[in-house]
Each structure stands twice: as C-alpha cells, then as structure tokens.
Coordinates of C-alpha atoms and ligand atoms in Angstrom, one line a residue:
M251 CA 1.5 46.7 -215.7
E252 CA -1.0 46.5 -212.5
N253 CA -4.0 47.8 -211.6
M254 CA -5.4 48.7 -215.7
C255 CA -8.9 49.2 -215.6
K256 CA -8.6 51.6 -211.4
N257 CA -9.1 55.0 -211.2
Y258 CA -5.9 56.5 -211.2
V259 CA -4.0 60.2 -211.1
I260 CA -2.1 61.0 -213.5
A261 CA 0.2 64.8 -211.9
I262 CA 2.0 66.8 -213.7
D263 CA 4.3 69.0 -212.5
G264 CA 6.5 71.8 -213.7
E265 CA 8.1 75.4 -213.7
A266 CA 5.6 78.5 -214.7
G267 CA 5.4 78.2 -219.4
T268 CA 6.5 75.3 -219.8
G269 CA 3.7 73.8 -221.7
K270 CA 2.1 71.5 -219.0
S271 CA -1.8 72.9 -219.6
S272 CA -2.1 72.0 -223.1
L273 CA -0.5 69.0 -222.7
A274 CA -2.3 68.0 -219.5
K275 CA -5.5 68.9 -221.6
N276 CA -4.8 67.0 -224.8
I277 CA -4.5 63.7 -223.1
A278 CA -7.9 64.0 -221.6
K279 CA -9.6 64.4 -223.3
K280 CA -7.9 62.5 -226.3
Y281 CA -7.5 59.7 -223.3
K282 CA -11.3 61.2 -222.0
I283 CA -10.0 60.9 -218.5
V284 CA -10.5 64.5 -216.3
Y285 CA -8.6 67.2 -216.3
M286 CA -6.9 69.4 -213.8
D287 CA -6.4 73.0 -212.8
T288 CA -4.3 73.5 -210.5
G289 CA -2.9 76.9 -211.3
A290 CA -6.4 78.1 -211.7
M291 CA -7.8 77.0 -208.0
Y292 CA -5.1 79.5 -206.6
R293 CA -5.6 82.6 -209.5
C294 CA -9.4 82.1 -208.8
V295 CA -8.3 83.3 -205.4
T296 CA -5.8 85.7 -206.1
L297 CA -9.1 87.4 -207.7
N298 CA -10.9 87.0 -204.6
M299 CA -8.6 88.9 -202.9
I300 CA -8.7 91.5 -205.5
W301 CA -12.1 91.6 -204.9
E302 CA -12.9 91.8 -201.5
E303 CA -9.8 94.3 -200.6
I304 CA -7.6 91.7 -198.5
S305 CA -4.4 91.6 -198.7
L306 CA -1.2 89.2 -197.6
D307 CA -1.6 89.4 -194.5
E308 CA -5.1 89.6 -193.6
I309 CA -5.2 85.9 -192.3
Y310 CA -8.1 86.0 -190.4
K311 CA -9.9 87.7 -194.0
I312 CA -8.4 84.8 -196.1
E313 CA -10.0 82.5 -193.9
R314 CA -13.8 83.3 -194.5
L315 CA -13.2 84.0 -197.1
L316 CA -11.3 80.0 -198.6
E317 CA -14.7 78.7 -196.3
N318 CA -17.2 80.5 -198.2
I319 CA -15.1 80.4 -201.4
K320 CA -16.7 77.8 -204.6
I321 CA -14.5 77.2 -207.1
D322 CA -15.8 75.4 -210.8
M323 CA -14.7 73.7 -213.5
E324 CA -16.6 73.3 -216.4
N325 CA -15.9 72.5 -220.6
E326 CA -17.8 74.2 -222.5
D327 CA -17.8 72.8 -226.6
G328 CA -14.6 71.8 -225.7
E329 CA -13.4 75.6 -223.5
D330 CA -12.5 75.2 -219.9
K331 CA -14.8 77.7 -218.1
F332 CA -13.3 78.5 -214.8
Y333 CA -16.7 80.1 -212.3
L334 CA -15.6 82.4 -209.7
N335 CA -18.7 81.7 -207.1
G336 CA -20.7 81.1 -209.5
I337 CA -19.1 84.1 -211.9
D338 CA -17.4 83.0 -215.0
V339 CA -13.9 84.0 -214.1
T340 CA -11.7 82.2 -217.0
K341 CA -10.0 85.2 -218.2
Q342 CA -10.0 87.8 -215.6
I343 CA -7.9 85.0 -214.1
R344 CA -5.3 85.6 -216.3
E345 CA -5.0 88.9 -216.1
K346 CA -1.4 91.3 -214.7
Q347 CA -3.4 91.7 -211.2
V348 CA -3.5 88.6 -210.5
N349 CA 0.1 87.2 -212.4
D350 CA 1.7 89.5 -210.2
L351 CA -0.1 88.1 -207.2
V352 CA -0.9 84.7 -207.6
S353 CA 2.2 82.7 -206.8
Q354 CA 2.5 84.9 -203.1
V355 CA -0.9 84.5 -202.8
S356 CA -0.2 80.3 -203.3
H357 CA 1.8 80.3 -200.6
I358 CA -0.2 80.9 -197.5
P359 CA -0.4 78.1 -195.8
V360 CA -3.7 78.5 -195.1
V361 CA -4.2 78.1 -198.5
R362 CA -2.3 76.1 -199.9
E363 CA -4.2 73.9 -197.2
R364 CA -7.8 74.6 -198.7
M365 CA -7.1 73.8 -202.1
V366 CA -5.0 70.9 -201.4
E367 CA -8.0 69.6 -199.8
L368 CA -10.5 70.6 -201.8
Q369 CA -7.9 68.5 -204.7
R370 CA -7.9 65.7 -203.4
K371 CA -11.6 65.4 -202.8
L372 CA -12.3 66.7 -205.9
A373 CA -10.0 63.5 -207.9
K374 CA -11.8 60.6 -206.1
G375 CA -13.0 57.9 -207.6
K376 CA -11.6 59.5 -211.0
K377 CA -9.5 58.8 -213.9
I378 CA -7.9 62.4 -213.3
V379 CA -4.5 64.6 -214.9
M380 CA -4.4 66.4 -212.7
E381 CA -1.4 69.8 -213.2
G382 CA 0.5 72.4 -211.1
R383 CA 3.7 72.1 -209.1
D384 CA 3.0 69.8 -205.6
I385 CA 0.6 66.8 -207.2
G386 CA 3.4 64.0 -207.0
T387 CA 5.1 65.9 -204.6
N388 CA 2.4 66.3 -201.5
V389 CA -1.5 66.6 -203.6
F390 CA -1.2 63.3 -204.1
P391 CA 2.5 61.0 -203.2
N392 CA 1.6 57.8 -204.7
A393 CA 0.1 58.6 -207.8
K394 CA 0.2 56.4 -210.5
V395 CA 2.1 58.1 -212.5
K396 CA 4.5 61.6 -212.1
I397 CA 5.7 63.8 -214.9
Y398 CA 7.6 66.8 -214.0
L399 CA 7.9 68.9 -217.3
T400 CA 11.4 72.1 -217.1
A401 CA 12.3 74.5 -219.9
T402 CA 14.9 77.7 -220.7
A403 CA 12.7 81.2 -219.2
Q404 CA 12.8 83.0 -222.4
E405 CA 11.3 79.7 -223.9
R406 CA 8.6 79.7 -221.1
A407 CA 8.2 82.9 -221.6
K408 CA 7.4 82.9 -225.3
R409 CA 4.9 80.7 -225.8
R410 CA 3.1 82.3 -222.5
Y411 CA 3.4 85.9 -225.5
E412 CA 2.1 83.6 -227.8
Q413 CA -0.7 81.8 -225.5
N414 CA -2.1 85.0 -224.3
K415 CA -1.9 86.7 -228.0
E416 CA -3.9 83.8 -228.5
K417 CA -6.5 84.8 -226.0
G418 CA -7.1 88.2 -227.1
I419 CA -5.1 89.4 -224.4
N420 CA -1.9 91.9 -224.5
I421 CA 1.5 91.7 -221.8
P422 CA 4.8 92.7 -223.9
Y423 CA 7.2 89.7 -224.0
E424 CA 9.7 91.9 -221.2
E425 CA 7.0 91.8 -218.9
I426 CA 6.0 88.4 -219.0
L427 CA 10.0 87.3 -218.8
N428 CA 10.0 89.0 -215.7
N429 CA 7.3 87.5 -214.7
V430 CA 8.0 84.3 -215.0
I431 CA 12.1 84.7 -214.2
F432 CA 10.3 86.1 -209.9
R433 CA 8.1 83.7 -210.3
D434 CA 10.3 81.2 -210.5
R435 CA 13.3 82.6 -208.0
N436 CA 9.3 82.7 -205.5
D437 CA 7.9 79.2 -205.8
K438 CA 11.2 78.0 -205.2
S439 CA 12.4 79.0 -202.9
S440 CA 9.7 79.1 -200.5
S441 CA 9.6 77.6 -197.5
V442 CA 5.7 76.9 -198.0
A443 CA 5.3 72.8 -201.0
P444 CA 8.8 75.0 -202.8
L445 CA 9.1 73.6 -206.8
K446 CA 10.4 70.4 -207.1
K447 CA 10.7 67.6 -208.8
A448 CA 9.2 64.5 -207.2
D449 CA 12.3 61.3 -206.2
D450 CA 10.7 59.3 -209.3
A451 CA 9.0 61.8 -211.5
F452 CA 10.4 61.7 -215.0
E453 CA 12.0 64.5 -216.4
L454 CA 11.6 66.5 -219.7
D455 CA 13.4 69.3 -220.5
T456 CA 11.0 70.6 -223.5
T457 CA 12.3 73.6 -224.4
N458 CA 13.9 72.0 -228.2
Y459 CA 10.3 69.8 -228.5
T460 CA 7.3 70.8 -229.7
L461 CA 4.2 70.0 -228.2
E462 CA 3.2 67.6 -229.9
E463 CA 6.8 65.5 -229.6
V464 CA 6.0 66.5 -225.4
E465 CA 2.5 64.6 -225.6
K466 CA 4.2 61.8 -227.4
I467 CA 7.2 61.3 -225.0
V468 CA 4.7 61.8 -222.3
V469 CA 2.0 59.7 -223.3
E470 CA 5.2 56.4 -224.0
K471 CA 6.4 56.7 -219.9
I472 CA 2.1 56.8 -219.6
R473 CA 1.8 54.2 -220.6
E474 CA 4.1 52.3 -218.8
K475 CA 2.0 52.8 -215.8
V476 CA -2.1 52.2 -217.2
D477 CA -3.4 52.0 -219.6
L478 CA -5.1 55.0 -221.5
D479 CA -7.5 53.1 -223.1
A480 CA -9.5 51.4 -221.0
Ligands
LIG234 O1 -0.1 77.3 -213.1 P1 0.0 79.0 -212.9 O2 0.5 79.6 -213.4 O3 -1.3 78.4 -213.8 O4 0.1 78.4 -211.5 C1 -0.5 79.8 -211.0 C2 0.3 79.7 -209.3 O5 0.2 79.0 -208.9 C3 2.0 79.7 -209.7 O6 2.5 80.8 -209.2 C4 2.2 78.3 -209.0 C5 0.7 78.9 -208.1 N1 0.8 76.5 -207.7 C6 0.7 76.3 -207.5 O7 1.0 76.9 -206.2 N2 0.8 74.5 -206.7 C7 -0.5 74.5 -207.9 N3 0.0 72.4 -208.5 C8 -0.9 75.2 -209.2 C9 -0.3 76.4 -209.0

C-alpha cells in the first residue's frame, strides 16, 4: 500500500438508487473523511432553473445562473443539509419536479463543466468519499479507489420509495420505478458523460445484499488501497 496518509479520493459511482449515498455517508462518518454528494449539486442547479423559470435550451441564461450559483453542504446534527444561494433546499431537491428534470439538466455540457470544476475544487487537499456517476471516469480518473454499484431497477425503486417514506415524501412506487427506468436510459445513452463503469473500478451488484453487507465488502476493497484509520 503506497501513500498511506496522504489525501485521497474514494469514488463511488453507479446507477440511481443503488445505495451509493447511504454507503458513502456511512464510510465518511465512520472513518472521519469528507463526504460529497455530487447528485445533490445537479439537483440544486435544476431547482435553481425551476425557480428562475429557465428552460433546458436557454443556455445563455443557464450560463449566467451558473456564474452566480452558490451550493453549500453542511452536516448539522448528523443530517446533511443543502443550501442553494443560502436557502435550505434539503427537502425540495428530492421532490418530483426536480426528479423529473434533473437527468436532462445534468446532461447540459456547461452545467457538467461547472459542476466538475466545483467538485475538483472542493476535494482539494482532502480525504474524501465522493458519490456520483462520473467521479471515477471523469472528475477523478486517478482516484485512489473506484467503486461501481448496480442493482435491478425494481430493487432500486423499492429502496428509493422506502427512503422517501422515511423522509415524509410521498411518491407512488410505480412512479418511482418509471423515473428510475427513464433516468437509466438517459444517463447511459447520453453523449455527454454517459454513465459507465471505469475500467479499473470494482463493480458490485447490490440487489441481494443489505446495506451492511455492501459496506463490509466495499470497506474491505478500500482497505486494499488506503489506510482508513490513518
Ligand atoms: O444521485 P442522484 O439521483 O441524486 O443524481 C441526480 C441526477 O444527477 C441523476 O440523473 C444523475 C445526475 N448525476 C450526474 O450526472 N453526475 C453525477 N456525478 C451525479 C449525478
């Protein structure tokens, strides 16, 4: 194992609803490393566009919005809170209007460029676990550890349904499943940063594993590359 104590990036990528967020959060908390949810950043941009009534093809307006956007993530009493231009949007960024649009927003090249730039800046000088779609392929192609999670669409929709319920968000299962399938198609077929596994990523199908089991397998993999206790 080289560079045991240095800063590093653990990239956790994969399809929507594979448990990336819970896994990344747990690892960050347990091993006291910084956690970054890059999907939430795309969700913030989407919500900002909704607020400003900017449509997907109004690139000039999107560019202006990106120049001024301020996205902050704070951990308050164990809960990750997201602030968009100073306003707490933690709940709003998970709601239907954002869900329906976020995949398309995330495929606008200028949005990706700006988010990737921000992500690289935010990770500088840190030990960080970054969760997203293109972290291992594009944002940090030299990440020390790369994990790629998958699961069936049905299982992923079920998980998201239950997560939402816990947060008091009420969206029917069928609607979530359709959204998962739609987003998969969009995310994988896009000409802009399509979702795909990095060649050197460790792939894990999580369909039949509990979150605890996934965590155990992934932590073992991470330990092959970095010293989590340093
Ligand atoms: O993980 P999530 O569902 O919160 O992500 C929201 C959307 O953002 C999803 O459609 C994929 C996109 N995304 C992306 O394109 N690149 C990332 N690094 C993270 C998310």
